[in-house]
mmCIF file of C-alpha atoms in Angstrom:
data_model
loop_
_atom_site.group_PDB
_atom_site.id
_atom_site.type_symbol
_atom_site.label_atom_id
_atom_site.label_comp_id
_atom_site.label_asym_id
_atom_site.label_seq_id
_atom_site.Cartn_x
_atom_site.Cartn_y
_atom_site.Cartn_z
ATOM 1 C CA LEU A 1 -9.626 4.463 -0.645
ATOM 2 C CA PRO A 2 -9.516 5.859 -4.166
ATOM 3 C CA VAL A 3 -6.027 5.735 -5.943
ATOM 4 C CA GLY A 4 -6.083 6.181 -9.464
ATOM 5 C CA GLY A 5 -7.671 8.414 -11.923
ATOM 6 C CA ALA A 6 -10.182 5.691 -13.423
ATOM 7 C CA PRO A 7 -13.884 5.184 -11.284
ATOM 8 C CA GLY A 8 -13.641 2.098 -8.953
ATOM 9 C CA GLU A 9 -9.814 1.937 -8.837
ATOM 10 C CA GLU A 10 -9.586 1.524 -5.215
ATOM 11 C CA ALA A 11 -6.872 -0.445 -2.985
ATOM 12 C CA LEU A 12 -6.596 -0.936 0.784
ATOM 13 C CA VAL A 13 -3.859 1.653 2.018
ATOM 14 C CA LEU A 14 -1.664 0.941 4.849
ATOM 15 C CA SER A 15 -0.364 4.452 6.420
ATOM 16 C CA ALA A 16 2.298 5.393 8.921
ATOM 17 C CA LEU A 17 1.619 7.960 11.423
ATOM 18 C CA VAL A 18 3.789 10.701 11.182
ATOM 19 C CA ALA A 19 4.171 13.328 14.001
ATOM 20 C CA GLN A 20 3.067 16.682 13.401
ATOM 21 C CA ARG A 21 5.991 17.896 15.853
ATOM 22 C CA ALA A 22 9.193 16.589 16.776
ATOM 23 C CA GLY A 23 8.949 14.382 19.898
ATOM 24 C CA ASP A 24 5.503 13.975 19.607
ATOM 25 C CA THR A 25 4.568 10.117 20.237
ATOM 26 C CA ASP A 26 0.810 10.173 19.988
ATOM 27 C CA GLY A 27 -1.395 10.786 16.895
ATOM 28 C CA GLY A 28 0.088 12.302 13.604
ATOM 29 C CA ALA A 29 -0.833 12.505 10.188
ATOM 30 C CA PRO A 30 -1.189 9.268 7.943
ATOM 31 C CA ILE A 31 1.171 8.722 5.108
ATOM 32 C CA PRO A 32 0.258 5.928 2.859
ATOM 33 C CA VAL A 33 2.901 3.151 2.723
ATOM 34 C CA VAL A 34 1.632 -0.026 1.511
ATOM 35 C CA TYR A 35 -1.000 -0.610 -1.374
ATOM 36 C CA LEU A 36 -3.232 -3.956 -1.571
ATOM 37 C CA PHE A 37 -5.643 -4.142 -4.376
ATOM 38 C CA THR A 38 -8.198 -7.086 -4.384
ATOM 39 C CA TYR A 39 -9.995 -8.333 -7.217
ATOM 40 C CA PHE A 40 -12.503 -10.983 -8.067
ATOM 41 C CA ARG A 41 -10.803 -14.448 -8.580
ATOM 42 C CA GLU A 42 -13.222 -14.754 -11.680
ATOM 43 C CA ASP A 43 -12.074 -11.410 -13.220
ATOM 44 C CA VAL A 44 -8.253 -12.347 -12.836
ATOM 45 C CA GLU A 45 -8.815 -15.716 -14.229
ATOM 46 C CA ASN A 46 -10.199 -14.115 -17.491
ATOM 47 C CA ALA A 47 -7.588 -11.455 -17.521
ATOM 48 C CA ASP A 48 -4.240 -11.203 -18.947
ATOM 49 C CA HIS A 49 -3.597 -7.298 -17.610
ATOM 50 C CA LEU A 50 -4.769 -5.565 -14.455
ATOM 51 C CA PHE A 51 -5.508 -1.710 -14.370
ATOM 52 C CA VAL A 52 -3.248 -0.324 -11.485
ATOM 53 C CA HIS A 53 -2.846 3.166 -10.740
ATOM 54 C CA GLY A 54 -3.690 4.289 -14.189
ATOM 55 C CA ARG A 55 -2.206 1.801 -16.246
ATOM 56 C CA LEU A 56 -2.627 -1.748 -17.665
ATOM 57 C CA VAL A 57 -0.034 -4.069 -16.114
ATOM 58 C CA PRO A 58 0.481 -7.700 -17.043
ATOM 59 C CA LEU A 59 -0.768 -10.299 -15.001
ATOM 60 C CA SER A 60 2.599 -12.311 -15.457
ATOM 61 C CA GLU A 61 4.277 -9.201 -14.100
ATOM 62 C CA VAL A 62 2.587 -8.690 -10.568
ATOM 63 C CA GLU A 63 2.006 -12.547 -9.951
ATOM 64 C CA ASP A 64 5.084 -12.653 -7.385
ATOM 65 C CA ARG A 65 3.228 -9.678 -5.793
ATOM 66 C CA ARG A 66 0.044 -12.175 -4.801
ATOM 67 C CA VAL A 67 -0.306 -12.129 -1.065
ATOM 68 C CA TYR A 68 -3.604 -13.653 -0.558
ATOM 69 C CA GLU A 69 -6.290 -15.858 -2.478
ATOM 70 C CA ASP A 70 -9.404 -17.675 -1.973
ATOM 71 C CA GLU A 71 -12.442 -18.863 -3.772
ATOM 72 C CA ARG A 72 -13.661 -15.431 -4.331
ATOM 73 C CA TYR A 73 -10.925 -12.933 -4.262
ATOM 74 C CA VAL A 74 -7.123 -12.522 -5.294
ATOM 75 C CA CYS A 75 -5.120 -9.772 -3.542
ATOM 76 C CA TYR A 76 -2.117 -8.367 -4.402
ATOM 77 C CA GLU A 77 0.600 -5.894 -2.795
ATOM 78 C CA LEU A 78 1.303 -3.321 -5.457
ATOM 79 C CA SER A 79 3.001 -0.511 -3.787
ATOM 80 C CA GLU A 80 5.636 -0.710 -6.388
ATOM 81 C CA TYR A 81 3.404 0.801 -8.925
ATOM 82 C CA PHE A 82 3.165 4.124 -6.565
ATOM 83 C CA TYR A 83 6.840 4.918 -5.626
ATOM 84 C CA THR A 84 10.099 2.936 -6.180
ATOM 85 C CA ASP A 85 11.499 4.043 -2.501
ATOM 86 C CA VAL A 86 9.286 4.194 0.452
ATOM 87 C CA GLN A 87 11.592 6.832 2.246
ATOM 88 C CA THR A 88 11.448 8.913 -0.720
ATOM 89 C CA HIS A 89 7.963 8.591 -1.306
ATOM 90 C CA ALA A 90 7.135 9.431 2.467
ATOM 91 C CA GLU A 91 9.628 12.224 2.807
ATOM 92 C CA THR A 92 8.113 14.016 -0.451
ATOM 93 C CA LEU A 93 4.590 13.463 0.954
ATOM 94 C CA CYS A 94 5.703 15.042 4.155
ATOM 95 C CA GLU A 95 7.057 17.938 2.457
ATOM 96 C CA GLN A 96 3.633 18.386 0.451
ATOM 97 C CA ARG A 97 1.772 18.312 3.532
ATOM 98 C CA GLY A 98 3.587 20.891 5.682
ATOM 99 C CA ASP A 99 2.077 19.804 8.660
ATOM 100 C CA VAL A 100 4.252 17.093 9.706
ATOM 101 C CA CYS A 101 7.897 16.593 11.171
ATOM 102 C CA TRP A 102 10.025 14.540 8.656
ATOM 103 C CA ASP A 103 12.741 13.700 11.058
ATOM 104 C CA GLU A 104 14.854 10.365 11.878
ATOM 105 C CA ALA A 105 11.926 8.878 14.065
ATOM 106 C CA ALA A 106 9.730 9.545 11.511
ATOM 107 C CA ARG A 107 11.951 8.085 8.784
ATOM 108 C CA LEU A 108 12.485 5.150 11.146
ATOM 109 C CA ARG A 109 8.507 4.709 11.846
ATOM 110 C CA VAL A 110 7.901 4.834 7.902
ATOM 111 C CA GLN A 111 10.514 1.966 7.463
ATOM 112 C CA LYS A 112 9.329 -0.390 10.405
ATOM 113 C CA ILE A 113 5.875 -0.307 9.183
ATOM 114 C CA TYR A 114 6.799 -0.697 5.449
ATOM 115 C CA ASP A 115 9.114 -3.755 6.324
ATOM 116 C CA TYR A 116 6.344 -5.415 8.589
ATOM 117 C CA TYR A 117 3.392 -5.134 6.557
ATOM 118 C CA THR A 118 5.534 -6.006 3.022
ATOM 119 C CA ASN A 119 6.421 -9.160 4.913
ATOM 120 C CA ALA A 120 4.256 -11.874 2.844
ATOM 121 C CA GLU A 121 3.128 -13.691 5.879
ATOM 122 C CA THR A 122 1.998 -10.584 7.352
ATOM 123 C CA LEU A 123 0.002 -9.201 4.725
ATOM 124 C CA ALA A 124 -1.505 -13.018 4.049
ATOM 125 C CA ARG A 125 -2.690 -12.847 7.973
ATOM 126 C CA LEU A 126 -4.122 -9.348 7.681
ATOM 127 C CA VAL A 127 -6.145 -9.917 4.505
ATOM 128 C CA ARG A 128 -7.510 -13.258 6.091
ATOM 129 C CA HIS A 129 -8.426 -11.159 8.830
ATOM 130 C CA LEU A 130 -10.169 -8.753 6.952
ATOM 131 C CA ALA A 131 -11.754 -11.256 4.960
ATOM 132 C CA ALA A 132 -13.329 -13.247 7.623
#
């Protein structure tokens, strides 16, 4: 999905479905939770910065966020460049939408999805699966 102000700035965005009414268990509105950026390996090897969410970020600053690499691609989990707290981020997006129910069930769902998909092993498996 397009995620920034620059053409071509895209990421795989993992979202939590938040119910539109209290008690709903099916469906809902997608709230972005995890942002995965994929770059060509050659581009990363020849760069000292990455363009993330409208700003240049030193490559050394994101190396610990690398979740996958192969001979062609390098993938980073860079959600921290979009928000500092997943709960505040999700609550703000829900308030802006106005068509979702932000309650304790939504809060727990967002946190569980965030915790699951920010686990390095889970992300690596996901990206390997998508790359296959």
